[in-house]
């Protein structure tokens, strides 16, 4: 035990200064550029390999060892400020090593199954995807080699495509689309594209190798351009078809072409947007209606609505925009399989909705949504529920429908398990015109 009179051996001042200078010189020589970070994800197709990352970690470890060695060299000349600086350097080096360690332990070791699930959740919330470099799934192939391998091997990422045929280099576009479609690996395909003048031939040639895979097709016709009917009738696997067209004559021609093709046996869902369909146009689609499960159309006539139910005995879901602008005698009709009915009316003061409710009996109805019905026929709707004795689960009042608390309570009294939703901002599928 040392006392106040004990002697302590101290190095001469010149030796201390020399030791400090030598230590600082060595410290500067080995101090790494701690602001330099490890490689992060970039837009380049391939980043530095795992081996280079591990090599960088080894280099950092050597630097850390050198700093720790400085502590031993300076035991006799320890300065508080210098000690503080060394501690900071050590902490920075340790912190800089954390990122690559995490990258090695998670990014490189993440199971393919987990990575695949993450990729699915990265997809845009749209029905079809465009090959944009900054959006999934293309973006996923530009992160690193492993991500690219996993994404390219997932056919579910490449089964929905939005085609845009513009006036740029078509060969480059076609190569891009073809590369995308090859990654689907024979899975069912869903397409959405727009028809412009002089482009239908290009589309047919592009899609020809994949026609047996196409199960869903959405076509928009602009500026009076005819929809390529040969493309429609030469799709043996097509089950869903959506057409946006504003020409009544062309709708009739398309209906005739489809009704005489193989599509009358395969088609299960039909959506016609932009044109009002009457009894004559509905008849021109025969015999397609027989096998349809889902339909979305617009019509001006209540009798056409009832006729559609007659033509579609297997119909499960119907979305219709109605513009009943005149009083018509509607014959009573029972449809035993219809489960979902979404109906939107025009803004006309008299929408004749009560005539329709008086005629219908829907014993299997589970979901009903109504929009733009200014004069809601409360008593007629109650009679429909009573007459149908249906297992209605969800009743949705959307834009333009005004009901009272008392009326909604009466509906729940008829069907206690019924959920009534009032959402004036909802605009579900009511954009047919």
mmCIF file of N, CA, C and O in Angstrom, residues 173-273:
data_model
loop_
_atom_site.group_PDB
_atom_site.id
_atom_site.type_symbol
_atom_site.label_atom_id
_atom_site.label_comp_id
_atom_site.label_asym_id
_atom_site.label_seq_id
_atom_site.Cartn_x
_atom_site.Cartn_y
_atom_site.Cartn_z
ATOM 1 N N UNK A 173 -39.785 -2.660 -77.052
ATOM 2 C CA UNK A 173 -40.953 -2.941 -76.226
ATOM 3 C C UNK A 173 -41.314 -4.419 -76.282
ATOM 4 O O UNK A 173 -41.577 -5.044 -75.254
ATOM 5 N N UNK A 174 -41.340 -4.959 -77.484
ATOM 6 C CA UNK A 174 -41.725 -6.361 -77.656
ATOM 7 C C UNK A 174 -40.750 -7.285 -76.935
ATOM 8 O O UNK A 174 -41.159 -8.290 -76.325
ATOM 9 N N UNK A 175 -39.446 -6.971 -76.993
ATOM 10 C CA UNK A 175 -38.455 -7.779 -76.287
ATOM 11 C C UNK A 175 -38.698 -7.741 -74.785
ATOM 12 O O UNK A 175 -38.618 -8.767 -74.091
ATOM 13 N N UNK A 176 -39.007 -6.549 -74.261
ATOM 14 C CA UNK A 176 -39.270 -6.397 -72.827
ATOM 15 C C UNK A 176 -40.499 -7.197 -72.418
ATOM 16 O O UNK A 176 -40.471 -7.934 -71.424
ATOM 17 N N UNK A 177 -41.604 -7.076 -73.164
ATOM 18 C CA UNK A 177 -42.826 -7.801 -72.840
ATOM 19 C C UNK A 177 -42.624 -9.314 -72.945
ATOM 20 O O UNK A 177 -43.116 -10.079 -72.110
ATOM 21 N N UNK A 178 -41.901 -9.741 -73.982
ATOM 22 C CA UNK A 178 -41.680 -11.172 -74.170
ATOM 23 C C UNK A 178 -40.838 -11.744 -73.034
ATOM 24 O O UNK A 178 -41.106 -12.857 -72.553
ATOM 25 N N UNK A 179 -39.822 -10.994 -72.582
ATOM 26 C CA UNK A 179 -39.002 -11.443 -71.462
ATOM 27 C C UNK A 179 -39.849 -11.579 -70.199
ATOM 28 O O UNK A 179 -39.692 -12.519 -69.418
ATOM 29 N N UNK A 180 -40.742 -10.639 -70.000
ATOM 30 C CA UNK A 180 -41.666 -10.685 -68.854
ATOM 31 C C UNK A 180 -42.529 -11.938 -68.924
ATOM 32 O O UNK A 180 -42.662 -12.685 -67.940
ATOM 33 N N UNK A 181 -43.147 -12.178 -70.084
ATOM 34 C CA UNK A 181 -44.106 -13.270 -70.217
ATOM 35 C C UNK A 181 -43.449 -14.642 -70.112
ATOM 36 O O UNK A 181 -44.066 -15.584 -69.609
ATOM 37 N N UNK A 182 -42.215 -14.754 -70.545
ATOM 38 C CA UNK A 182 -41.523 -16.034 -70.433
ATOM 39 C C UNK A 182 -41.339 -16.441 -68.972
ATOM 40 O O UNK A 182 -41.311 -17.622 -68.643
ATOM 41 N N UNK A 183 -41.236 -15.461 -68.090
ATOM 42 C CA UNK A 183 -41.057 -15.753 -66.663
ATOM 43 C C UNK A 183 -42.338 -16.285 -66.015
ATOM 44 O O UNK A 183 -42.292 -16.763 -64.882
ATOM 45 N N UNK A 184 -43.460 -16.205 -66.709
ATOM 46 C CA UNK A 184 -44.711 -16.755 -66.165
ATOM 47 C C UNK A 184 -44.713 -18.274 -66.162
ATOM 48 O O UNK A 184 -45.550 -18.897 -65.497
ATOM 49 N N UNK A 185 -43.793 -18.882 -66.937
ATOM 50 C CA UNK A 185 -43.589 -20.337 -66.930
ATOM 51 C C UNK A 185 -44.877 -21.120 -67.182
ATOM 52 O O UNK A 185 -45.160 -22.127 -66.525
ATOM 53 N N UNK A 186 -45.678 -20.648 -68.121
ATOM 54 C CA UNK A 186 -46.877 -21.378 -68.517
ATOM 55 C C UNK A 186 -48.085 -21.171 -67.629
ATOM 56 O O UNK A 186 -49.130 -21.784 -67.869
ATOM 57 N N UNK A 187 -48.000 -20.309 -66.606
ATOM 58 C CA UNK A 187 -49.146 -20.056 -65.726
ATOM 59 C C UNK A 187 -50.218 -19.235 -66.463
ATOM 60 O O UNK A 187 -49.930 -18.555 -67.445
ATOM 61 N N UNK A 188 -51.465 -19.246 -65.980
ATOM 62 C CA UNK A 188 -52.520 -18.410 -66.578
ATOM 63 C C UNK A 188 -52.142 -16.929 -66.535
ATOM 64 O O UNK A 188 -51.621 -16.439 -65.532
ATOM 65 N N UNK A 189 -52.425 -16.219 -67.632
ATOM 66 C CA UNK A 189 -52.033 -14.819 -67.771
ATOM 67 C C UNK A 189 -53.239 -13.903 -67.779
ATOM 68 O O UNK A 189 -54.317 -14.273 -68.265
ATOM 69 N N UNK A 190 -53.030 -12.690 -67.270
ATOM 70 C CA UNK A 190 -54.056 -11.653 -67.285
ATOM 71 C C UNK A 190 -53.465 -10.410 -67.935
ATOM 72 O O UNK A 190 -52.426 -9.907 -67.495
ATOM 73 N N UNK A 191 -54.150 -9.911 -68.993
ATOM 74 C CA UNK A 191 -53.663 -8.766 -69.744
ATOM 75 C C UNK A 191 -54.646 -7.601 -69.665
ATOM 76 O O UNK A 191 -55.865 -7.796 -69.562
ATOM 77 N N UNK A 192 -54.075 -6.396 -69.746
ATOM 78 C CA UNK A 192 -54.878 -5.192 -69.928
ATOM 79 C C UNK A 192 -54.160 -4.335 -70.959
ATOM 80 O O UNK A 192 -52.956 -4.083 -70.828
ATOM 81 N N UNK A 193 -54.880 -3.901 -71.997
ATOM 82 C CA UNK A 193 -54.242 -3.037 -72.986
ATOM 83 C C UNK A 193 -55.269 -2.136 -73.651
ATOM 84 O O UNK A 193 -56.487 -2.343 -73.558
ATOM 85 N N UNK A 194 -54.750 -1.116 -74.308
ATOM 86 C CA UNK A 194 -55.570 -0.139 -75.003
ATOM 87 C C UNK A 194 -55.383 -0.302 -76.513
ATOM 88 O O UNK A 194 -54.281 -0.595 -76.980
ATOM 89 N N UNK A 195 -56.466 -0.106 -77.256
ATOM 90 C CA UNK A 195 -56.416 -0.225 -78.709
ATOM 91 C C UNK A 195 -56.250 1.149 -79.350
ATOM 92 O O UNK A 195 -57.061 2.044 -79.108
ATOM 93 N N UNK A 196 -55.193 1.289 -80.131
ATOM 94 C CA UNK A 196 -54.982 2.499 -80.903
ATOM 95 C C UNK A 196 -54.860 2.126 -82.375
ATOM 96 O O UNK A 196 -54.693 0.963 -82.733
ATOM 97 N N UNK A 197 -54.929 3.134 -83.212
ATOM 98 C CA UNK A 197 -54.880 2.890 -84.653
ATOM 99 C C UNK A 197 -53.550 2.239 -85.029
ATOM 100 O O UNK A 197 -52.477 2.694 -84.644
ATOM 101 N N UNK A 198 -53.629 1.168 -85.808
ATOM 102 C CA UNK A 198 -52.447 0.524 -86.350
ATOM 103 C C UNK A 198 -51.663 -0.336 -85.381
ATOM 104 O O UNK A 198 -50.524 -0.710 -85.690
ATOM 105 N N UNK A 199 -52.240 -0.689 -84.249
ATOM 106 C CA UNK A 199 -51.479 -1.431 -83.247
ATOM 107 C C UNK A 199 -52.000 -2.837 -82.995
ATOM 108 O O UNK A 199 -51.347 -3.618 -82.314
ATOM 109 N N UNK A 200 -53.167 -3.160 -83.502
ATOM 110 C CA UNK A 200 -53.758 -4.469 -83.220
ATOM 111 C C UNK A 200 -52.906 -5.604 -83.767
ATOM 112 O O UNK A 200 -52.791 -6.666 -83.150
ATOM 113 N N UNK A 201 -52.277 -5.401 -84.925
ATOM 114 C CA UNK A 201 -51.434 -6.448 -85.512
ATOM 115 C C UNK A 201 -50.239 -6.737 -84.620
ATOM 116 O O UNK A 201 -49.856 -7.899 -84.414
ATOM 117 N N UNK A 202 -49.618 -5.688 -84.078
ATOM 118 C CA UNK A 202 -48.477 -5.866 -83.185
ATOM 119 C C UNK A 202 -48.876 -6.665 -81.949
ATOM 120 O O UNK A 202 -48.140 -7.545 -81.497
ATOM 121 N N UNK A 203 -50.047 -6.350 -81.412
ATOM 122 C CA UNK A 203 -50.506 -7.057 -80.219
ATOM 123 C C UNK A 203 -50.755 -8.528 -80.509
ATOM 124 O O UNK A 203 -50.394 -9.401 -79.713
ATOM 125 N N UNK A 204 -51.375 -8.798 -81.625
ATOM 126 C CA UNK A 204 -51.664 -10.206 -81.961
ATOM 127 C C UNK A 204 -50.372 -11.009 -82.098
ATOM 128 O O UNK A 204 -50.286 -12.147 -81.626
ATOM 129 N N UNK A 205 -49.373 -10.429 -82.731
ATOM 130 C CA UNK A 205 -48.106 -11.142 -82.914
ATOM 131 C C UNK A 205 -47.407 -11.361 -81.570
ATOM 132 O O UNK A 205 -46.803 -12.419 -81.344
ATOM 133 N N UNK A 206 -47.485 -10.366 -80.700
ATOM 134 C CA UNK A 206 -46.849 -10.493 -79.394
ATOM 135 C C UNK A 206 -47.511 -11.579 -78.557
ATOM 136 O O UNK A 206 -46.829 -12.381 -77.900
ATOM 137 N N UNK A 207 -48.840 -11.623 -78.568
ATOM 138 C CA UNK A 207 -49.569 -12.532 -77.693
ATOM 139 C C UNK A 207 -49.758 -13.930 -78.274
ATOM 140 O O UNK A 207 -50.156 -14.845 -77.551
ATOM 141 N N UNK A 208 -49.491 -14.104 -79.541
ATOM 142 C CA UNK A 208 -49.742 -15.389 -80.195
ATOM 143 C C UNK A 208 -49.067 -16.561 -79.481
ATOM 144 O O UNK A 208 -49.710 -17.592 -79.236
ATOM 145 N N UNK A 209 -47.796 -16.461 -79.079
ATOM 146 C CA UNK A 209 -47.166 -17.619 -78.403
ATOM 147 C C UNK A 209 -47.782 -17.940 -77.038
ATOM 148 O O UNK A 209 -47.559 -19.030 -76.511
ATOM 149 N N UNK A 210 -48.550 -17.008 -76.483
ATOM 150 C CA UNK A 210 -49.081 -17.184 -75.133
ATOM 151 C C UNK A 210 -50.608 -17.281 -75.113
ATOM 152 O O UNK A 210 -51.208 -17.225 -74.043
ATOM 153 N N UNK A 211 -51.219 -17.455 -76.257
ATOM 154 C CA UNK A 211 -52.687 -17.419 -76.332
ATOM 155 C C UNK A 211 -53.336 -18.520 -75.512
ATOM 156 O O UNK A 211 -54.454 -18.348 -75.003
ATOM 157 N N UNK A 212 -52.664 -19.662 -75.361
ATOM 158 C CA UNK A 212 -53.236 -20.751 -74.575
ATOM 159 C C UNK A 212 -53.150 -20.498 -73.064
ATOM 160 O O UNK A 212 -53.741 -21.238 -72.281
ATOM 161 N N UNK A 213 -52.407 -19.465 -72.656
ATOM 162 C CA UNK A 213 -52.277 -19.133 -71.243
ATOM 163 C C UNK A 213 -53.220 -18.007 -70.813
ATOM 164 O O UNK A 213 -53.463 -17.827 -69.619
ATOM 165 N N UNK A 214 -53.734 -17.235 -71.771
ATOM 166 C CA UNK A 214 -54.489 -16.034 -71.436
ATOM 167 C C UNK A 214 -55.862 -16.415 -70.875
ATOM 168 O O UNK A 214 -56.712 -16.940 -71.583
ATOM 169 N N UNK A 215 -56.070 -16.120 -69.592
ATOM 170 C CA UNK A 215 -57.346 -16.438 -68.951
ATOM 171 C C UNK A 215 -58.169 -15.196 -68.664
ATOM 172 O O UNK A 215 -59.376 -15.300 -68.418
ATOM 173 N N UNK A 216 -57.517 -14.022 -68.673
ATOM 174 C CA UNK A 216 -58.229 -12.775 -68.379
ATOM 175 C C UNK A 216 -57.731 -11.679 -69.314
ATOM 176 O O UNK A 216 -56.526 -11.535 -69.532
ATOM 177 N N UNK A 217 -58.689 -10.895 -69.842
ATOM 178 C CA UNK A 217 -58.345 -9.869 -70.817
ATOM 179 C C UNK A 217 -59.217 -8.642 -70.602
ATOM 180 O O UNK A 217 -60.437 -8.746 -70.493
ATOM 181 N N UNK A 218 -58.558 -7.477 -70.522
ATOM 182 C CA UNK A 218 -59.263 -6.204 -70.401
ATOM 183 C C UNK A 218 -58.813 -5.306 -71.547
ATOM 184 O O UNK A 218 -57.619 -5.025 -71.700
ATOM 185 N N UNK A 219 -59.788 -4.851 -72.366
ATOM 186 C CA UNK A 219 -59.479 -4.073 -73.563
ATOM 187 C C UNK A 219 -60.228 -2.750 -73.521
ATOM 188 O O UNK A 219 -61.433 -2.716 -73.262
ATOM 189 N N UNK A 220 -59.509 -1.674 -73.816
ATOM 190 C CA UNK A 220 -60.120 -0.348 -73.921
ATOM 191 C C UNK A 220 -59.925 0.169 -75.334
ATOM 192 O O UNK A 220 -58.800 0.216 -75.834
ATOM 193 N N UNK A 221 -61.017 0.565 -75.955
ATOM 194 C CA UNK A 221 -60.965 1.100 -77.318
ATOM 195 C C UNK A 221 -61.083 2.616 -77.259
ATOM 196 O O UNK A 221 -62.014 3.159 -76.663
ATOM 197 N N UNK A 222 -60.130 3.307 -77.908
ATOM 198 C CA UNK A 222 -60.126 4.769 -77.905
ATOM 199 C C UNK A 222 -60.215 5.311 -79.329
ATOM 200 O O UNK A 222 -59.761 4.684 -80.286
ATOM 201 N N UNK A 223 -60.815 6.508 -79.414
ATOM 202 C CA UNK A 223 -60.874 7.245 -80.692
ATOM 203 C C UNK A 223 -61.525 6.426 -81.798
ATOM 204 O O UNK A 223 -61.129 6.496 -82.969
ATOM 205 N N UNK A 224 -62.505 5.627 -81.427
ATOM 206 C CA UNK A 224 -63.244 4.881 -82.436
ATOM 207 C C UNK A 224 -62.498 3.701 -83.024
ATOM 208 O O UNK A 224 -62.928 3.136 -84.031
ATOM 209 N N UNK A 225 -61.382 3.321 -82.430
ATOM 210 C CA UNK A 225 -60.593 2.200 -82.954
ATOM 211 C C UNK A 225 -61.298 0.893 -82.647
ATOM 212 O O UNK A 225 -61.755 0.661 -81.525
ATOM 213 N N UNK A 226 -61.393 0.037 -83.651
ATOM 214 C CA UNK A 226 -62.075 -1.242 -83.486
ATOM 215 C C UNK A 226 -61.235 -2.197 -82.651
ATOM 216 O O UNK A 226 -60.008 -2.242 -82.767
ATOM 217 N N UNK A 227 -61.898 -2.929 -81.771
ATOM 218 C CA UNK A 227 -61.219 -3.965 -80.988
ATOM 219 C C UNK A 227 -60.905 -5.139 -81.901
ATOM 220 O O UNK A 227 -61.764 -5.574 -82.680
ATOM 221 N N UNK A 228 -59.668 -5.666 -81.861
ATOM 222 C CA UNK A 228 -59.296 -6.773 -82.758
ATOM 223 C C UNK A 228 -60.064 -8.053 -82.438
ATOM 224 O O UNK A 228 -59.675 -8.822 -81.556
ATOM 225 N N UNK A 229 -61.149 -8.273 -83.149
ATOM 226 C CA UNK A 229 -62.001 -9.437 -82.885
ATOM 227 C C UNK A 229 -61.277 -10.771 -83.078
ATOM 228 O O UNK A 229 -61.516 -11.719 -82.316
ATOM 229 N N UNK A 230 -60.378 -10.904 -84.100
ATOM 230 C CA UNK A 230 -59.645 -12.177 -84.223
ATOM 231 C C UNK A 230 -58.862 -12.539 -82.969
ATOM 232 O O UNK A 230 -58.727 -13.710 -82.635
ATOM 233 N N UNK A 231 -58.350 -11.528 -82.279
ATOM 234 C CA UNK A 231 -57.624 -11.800 -81.037
ATOM 235 C C UNK A 231 -58.555 -12.384 -79.985
ATOM 236 O O UNK A 231 -58.207 -13.310 -79.257
ATOM 237 N N UNK A 232 -59.779 -11.874 -79.899
ATOM 238 C CA UNK A 232 -60.725 -12.323 -78.888
ATOM 239 C C UNK A 232 -61.133 -13.780 -79.099
ATOM 240 O O UNK A 232 -61.201 -14.553 -78.150
ATOM 241 N N UNK A 233 -61.419 -14.124 -80.327
ATOM 242 C CA UNK A 233 -61.993 -15.448 -80.595
ATOM 243 C C UNK A 233 -60.930 -16.539 -80.675
ATOM 244 O O UNK A 233 -61.258 -17.717 -80.806
ATOM 245 N N UNK A 234 -59.655 -16.160 -80.608
ATOM 246 C CA UNK A 234 -58.579 -17.139 -80.724
ATOM 247 C C UNK A 234 -57.870 -17.338 -79.387
ATOM 248 O O UNK A 234 -56.668 -17.492 -79.332
ATOM 249 N N UNK A 235 -58.672 -17.310 -78.323
ATOM 250 C CA UNK A 235 -58.118 -17.478 -76.974
ATOM 251 C C UNK A 235 -58.857 -18.629 -76.294
ATOM 252 O O UNK A 235 -59.850 -18.428 -75.601
ATOM 253 N N UNK A 236 -58.373 -19.837 -76.449
ATOM 254 C CA UNK A 236 -59.107 -21.014 -75.965
ATOM 255 C C UNK A 236 -59.224 -21.116 -74.446
ATOM 256 O O UNK A 236 -60.070 -21.866 -73.959
ATOM 257 N N UNK A 237 -58.384 -20.389 -73.684
ATOM 258 C CA UNK A 237 -58.417 -20.486 -72.219
ATOM 259 C C UNK A 237 -59.043 -19.264 -71.561
ATOM 260 O O UNK A 237 -59.062 -19.175 -70.328
ATOM 261 N N UNK A 238 -59.580 -18.330 -72.348
ATOM 262 C CA UNK A 238 -60.103 -17.084 -71.791
ATOM 263 C C UNK A 238 -61.355 -17.333 -70.951
ATOM 264 O O UNK A 238 -62.321 -17.932 -71.407
ATOM 265 N N UNK A 239 -61.341 -16.840 -69.700
ATOM 266 C CA UNK A 239 -62.478 -16.979 -68.794
ATOM 267 C C UNK A 239 -63.078 -15.631 -68.384
ATOM 268 O O UNK A 239 -64.259 -15.561 -68.064
ATOM 269 N N UNK A 240 -62.262 -14.561 -68.383
ATOM 270 C CA UNK A 240 -62.730 -13.237 -67.969
ATOM 271 C C UNK A 240 -62.452 -12.226 -69.079
ATOM 272 O O UNK A 240 -61.321 -12.112 -69.541
ATOM 273 N N UNK A 241 -63.483 -11.487 -69.455
ATOM 274 C CA UNK A 241 -63.347 -10.491 -70.514
ATOM 275 C C UNK A 241 -64.006 -9.187 -70.089
ATOM 276 O O UNK A 241 -65.169 -9.171 -69.675
ATOM 277 N N UNK A 242 -63.245 -8.082 -70.169
ATOM 278 C CA UNK A 242 -63.766 -6.751 -69.878
ATOM 279 C C UNK A 242 -63.517 -5.871 -71.091
ATOM 280 O O UNK A 242 -62.386 -5.766 -71.572
ATOM 281 N N UNK A 243 -64.583 -5.232 -71.581
ATOM 282 C CA UNK A 243 -64.491 -4.403 -72.782
ATOM 283 C C UNK A 243 -64.995 -3.004 -72.463
ATOM 284 O O UNK A 243 -66.102 -2.841 -71.922
ATOM 285 N N UNK A 244 -64.194 -1.998 -72.802
ATOM 286 C CA UNK A 244 -64.624 -0.611 -72.700
ATOM 287 C C UNK A 244 -64.737 -0.055 -74.110
ATOM 288 O O UNK A 244 -63.734 0.096 -74.813
ATOM 289 N N UNK A 245 -65.952 0.236 -74.525
ATOM 290 C CA UNK A 245 -66.185 0.700 -75.892
ATOM 291 C C UNK A 245 -67.467 1.526 -75.910
ATOM 292 O O UNK A 245 -68.428 1.224 -75.200
ATOM 293 N N UNK A 246 -67.484 2.578 -76.725
ATOM 294 C CA UNK A 246 -68.609 3.497 -76.754
ATOM 295 C C UNK A 246 -69.390 3.431 -78.063
ATOM 296 O O UNK A 246 -70.218 4.305 -78.325
ATOM 297 N N UNK A 247 -69.154 2.424 -78.842
ATOM 298 C CA UNK A 247 -69.864 2.260 -80.118
ATOM 299 C C UNK A 247 -70.826 1.091 -80.017
ATOM 300 O O UNK A 247 -70.416 -0.056 -79.811
ATOM 301 N N UNK A 248 -72.123 1.386 -80.194
ATOM 302 C CA UNK A 248 -73.138 0.329 -80.101
ATOM 303 C C UNK A 248 -72.973 -0.685 -81.218
ATOM 304 O O UNK A 248 -73.130 -1.905 -81.013
ATOM 305 N N UNK A 249 -72.638 -0.221 -82.418
ATOM 306 C CA UNK A 249 -72.489 -1.134 -83.557
ATOM 307 C C UNK A 249 -71.332 -2.104 -83.329
ATOM 308 O O UNK A 249 -71.445 -3.301 -83.622
ATOM 309 N N UNK A 250 -70.235 -1.606 -82.801
ATOM 310 C CA UNK A 250 -69.078 -2.476 -82.587
ATOM 311 C C UNK A 250 -69.348 -3.466 -81.460
ATOM 312 O O UNK A 250 -68.849 -4.591 -81.488
ATOM 313 N N UNK A 251 -70.118 -3.059 -80.467
ATOM 314 C CA UNK A 251 -70.489 -4.001 -79.407
ATOM 315 C C UNK A 251 -71.266 -5.161 -80.000
ATOM 316 O O UNK A 251 -71.050 -6.333 -79.656
ATOM 317 N N UNK A 252 -72.197 -4.858 -80.899
ATOM 318 C CA UNK A 252 -72.987 -5.911 -81.538
ATOM 319 C C UNK A 252 -72.106 -6.847 -82.349
ATOM 320 O O UNK A 252 -72.279 -8.081 -82.310
ATOM 321 N N UNK A 253 -71.146 -6.287 -83.088
ATOM 322 C CA UNK A 253 -70.238 -7.120 -83.888
ATOM 323 C C UNK A 253 -69.384 -8.016 -82.995
ATOM 324 O O UNK A 253 -69.176 -9.203 -83.294
ATOM 325 N N UNK A 254 -68.867 -7.450 -81.917
ATOM 326 C CA UNK A 254 -68.053 -8.240 -80.992
ATOM 327 C C UNK A 254 -68.889 -9.344 -80.360
ATOM 328 O O UNK A 254 -68.440 -10.485 -80.216
ATOM 329 N N UNK A 255 -70.120 -9.007 -79.981
ATOM 330 C CA UNK A 255 -71.014 -10.003 -79.373
ATOM 331 C C UNK A 255 -71.246 -11.167 -80.320
ATOM 332 O O UNK A 255 -71.212 -12.342 -79.908
ATOM 333 N N UNK A 256 -71.458 -10.855 -81.591
ATOM 334 C CA UNK A 256 -71.697 -11.920 -82.574
ATOM 335 C C UNK A 256 -70.454 -12.784 -82.753
ATOM 336 O O UNK A 256 -70.555 -14.027 -82.829
ATOM 337 N N UNK A 257 -69.272 -12.156 -82.809
ATOM 338 C CA UNK A 257 -68.032 -12.913 -82.991
ATOM 339 C C UNK A 257 -67.779 -13.848 -81.813
ATOM 340 O O UNK A 257 -67.396 -15.014 -81.997
ATOM 341 N N UNK A 258 -68.002 -13.333 -80.612
ATOM 342 C CA UNK A 258 -67.760 -14.145 -79.423
ATOM 343 C C UNK A 258 -68.759 -15.293 -79.329
ATOM 344 O O UNK A 258 -68.402 -16.427 -78.982
ATOM 345 N N UNK A 259 -70.016 -15.007 -79.643
ATOM 346 C CA UNK A 259 -71.067 -16.022 -79.482
ATOM 347 C C UNK A 259 -70.903 -17.185 -80.448
ATOM 348 O O UNK A 259 -71.465 -18.267 -80.212
ATOM 349 N N UNK A 260 -70.155 -16.978 -81.541
ATOM 350 C CA UNK A 260 -69.947 -18.061 -82.508
ATOM 351 C C UNK A 260 -68.573 -18.706 -82.360
ATOM 352 O O UNK A 260 -68.197 -19.533 -83.204
ATOM 353 N N UNK A 261 -67.833 -18.337 -81.313
ATOM 354 C CA UNK A 261 -66.488 -18.885 -81.109
ATOM 355 C C UNK A 261 -66.481 -19.851 -79.925
ATOM 356 O O UNK A 261 -67.500 -20.078 -79.272
ATOM 357 N N UNK A 262 -65.290 -20.376 -79.635
ATOM 358 C CA UNK A 262 -65.136 -21.279 -78.499
ATOM 359 C C UNK A 262 -65.367 -20.580 -77.166
ATOM 360 O O UNK A 262 -65.595 -21.243 -76.151
ATOM 361 N N UNK A 263 -65.334 -19.247 -77.163
ATOM 362 C CA UNK A 263 -65.506 -18.507 -75.921
ATOM 363 C C UNK A 263 -66.857 -18.764 -75.266
ATOM 364 O O UNK A 263 -67.001 -18.596 -74.052
ATOM 365 N N UNK A 264 -67.828 -19.134 -76.049
ATOM 366 C CA UNK A 264 -69.148 -19.380 -75.462
ATOM 367 C C UNK A 264 -69.116 -20.548 -74.483
ATOM 368 O O UNK A 264 -70.025 -20.696 -73.650
ATOM 369 N N UNK A 265 -68.060 -21.369 -74.548
ATOM 370 C CA UNK A 265 -67.935 -22.494 -73.618
ATOM 371 C C UNK A 265 -66.984 -22.193 -72.457
ATOM 372 O O UNK A 265 -67.106 -22.807 -71.394
ATOM 373 N N UNK A 266 -66.035 -21.286 -72.653
ATOM 374 C CA UNK A 266 -65.009 -21.045 -71.633
ATOM 375 C C UNK A 266 -65.261 -19.788 -70.799
ATOM 376 O O UNK A 266 -64.843 -19.735 -69.640
ATOM 377 N N UNK A 267 -65.939 -18.793 -71.365
ATOM 378 C CA UNK A 267 -66.092 -17.509 -70.681
ATOM 379 C C UNK A 267 -66.990 -17.638 -69.456
ATOM 380 O O UNK A 267 -68.073 -18.233 -69.507
ATOM 381 N N UNK A 268 -66.520 -17.084 -68.307
ATOM 382 C CA UNK A 268 -67.288 -17.132 -67.074
ATOM 383 C C UNK A 268 -67.590 -15.743 -66.508
ATOM 384 O O UNK A 268 -68.485 -15.604 -65.670
ATOM 385 N N UNK A 269 -66.863 -14.735 -66.978
ATOM 386 C CA UNK A 269 -67.070 -13.374 -66.485
ATOM 387 C C UNK A 269 -67.036 -12.397 -67.652
ATOM 388 O O UNK A 269 -66.108 -12.432 -68.465
ATOM 389 N N UNK A 270 -68.048 -11.517 -67.729
ATOM 390 C CA UNK A 270 -68.139 -10.540 -68.814
ATOM 391 C C UNK A 270 -68.475 -9.170 -68.254
ATOM 392 O O UNK A 270 -69.421 -9.012 -67.480
ATOM 393 N N UNK A 271 -67.679 -8.170 -68.656
ATOM 394 C CA UNK A 271 -67.911 -6.777 -68.263
ATOM 395 C C UNK A 271 -67.914 -5.933 -69.528
ATOM 396 O O UNK A 271 -66.941 -5.935 -70.283
ATOM 397 N N UNK A 272 -68.992 -5.194 -69.738
ATOM 398 C CA UNK A 272 -69.102 -4.298 -70.884
ATOM 399 C C UNK A 272 -69.316 -2.887 -70.348
ATOM 400 O O UNK A 272 -70.344 -2.609 -69.721
ATOM 401 N N UNK A 273 -68.363 -2.008 -70.584
ATOM 402 C CA UNK A 273 -68.377 -0.667 -70.030
ATOM 403 C C UNK A 273 -68.449 0.364 -71.155
ATOM 404 O O UNK A 273 -67.796 0.215 -72.185
#
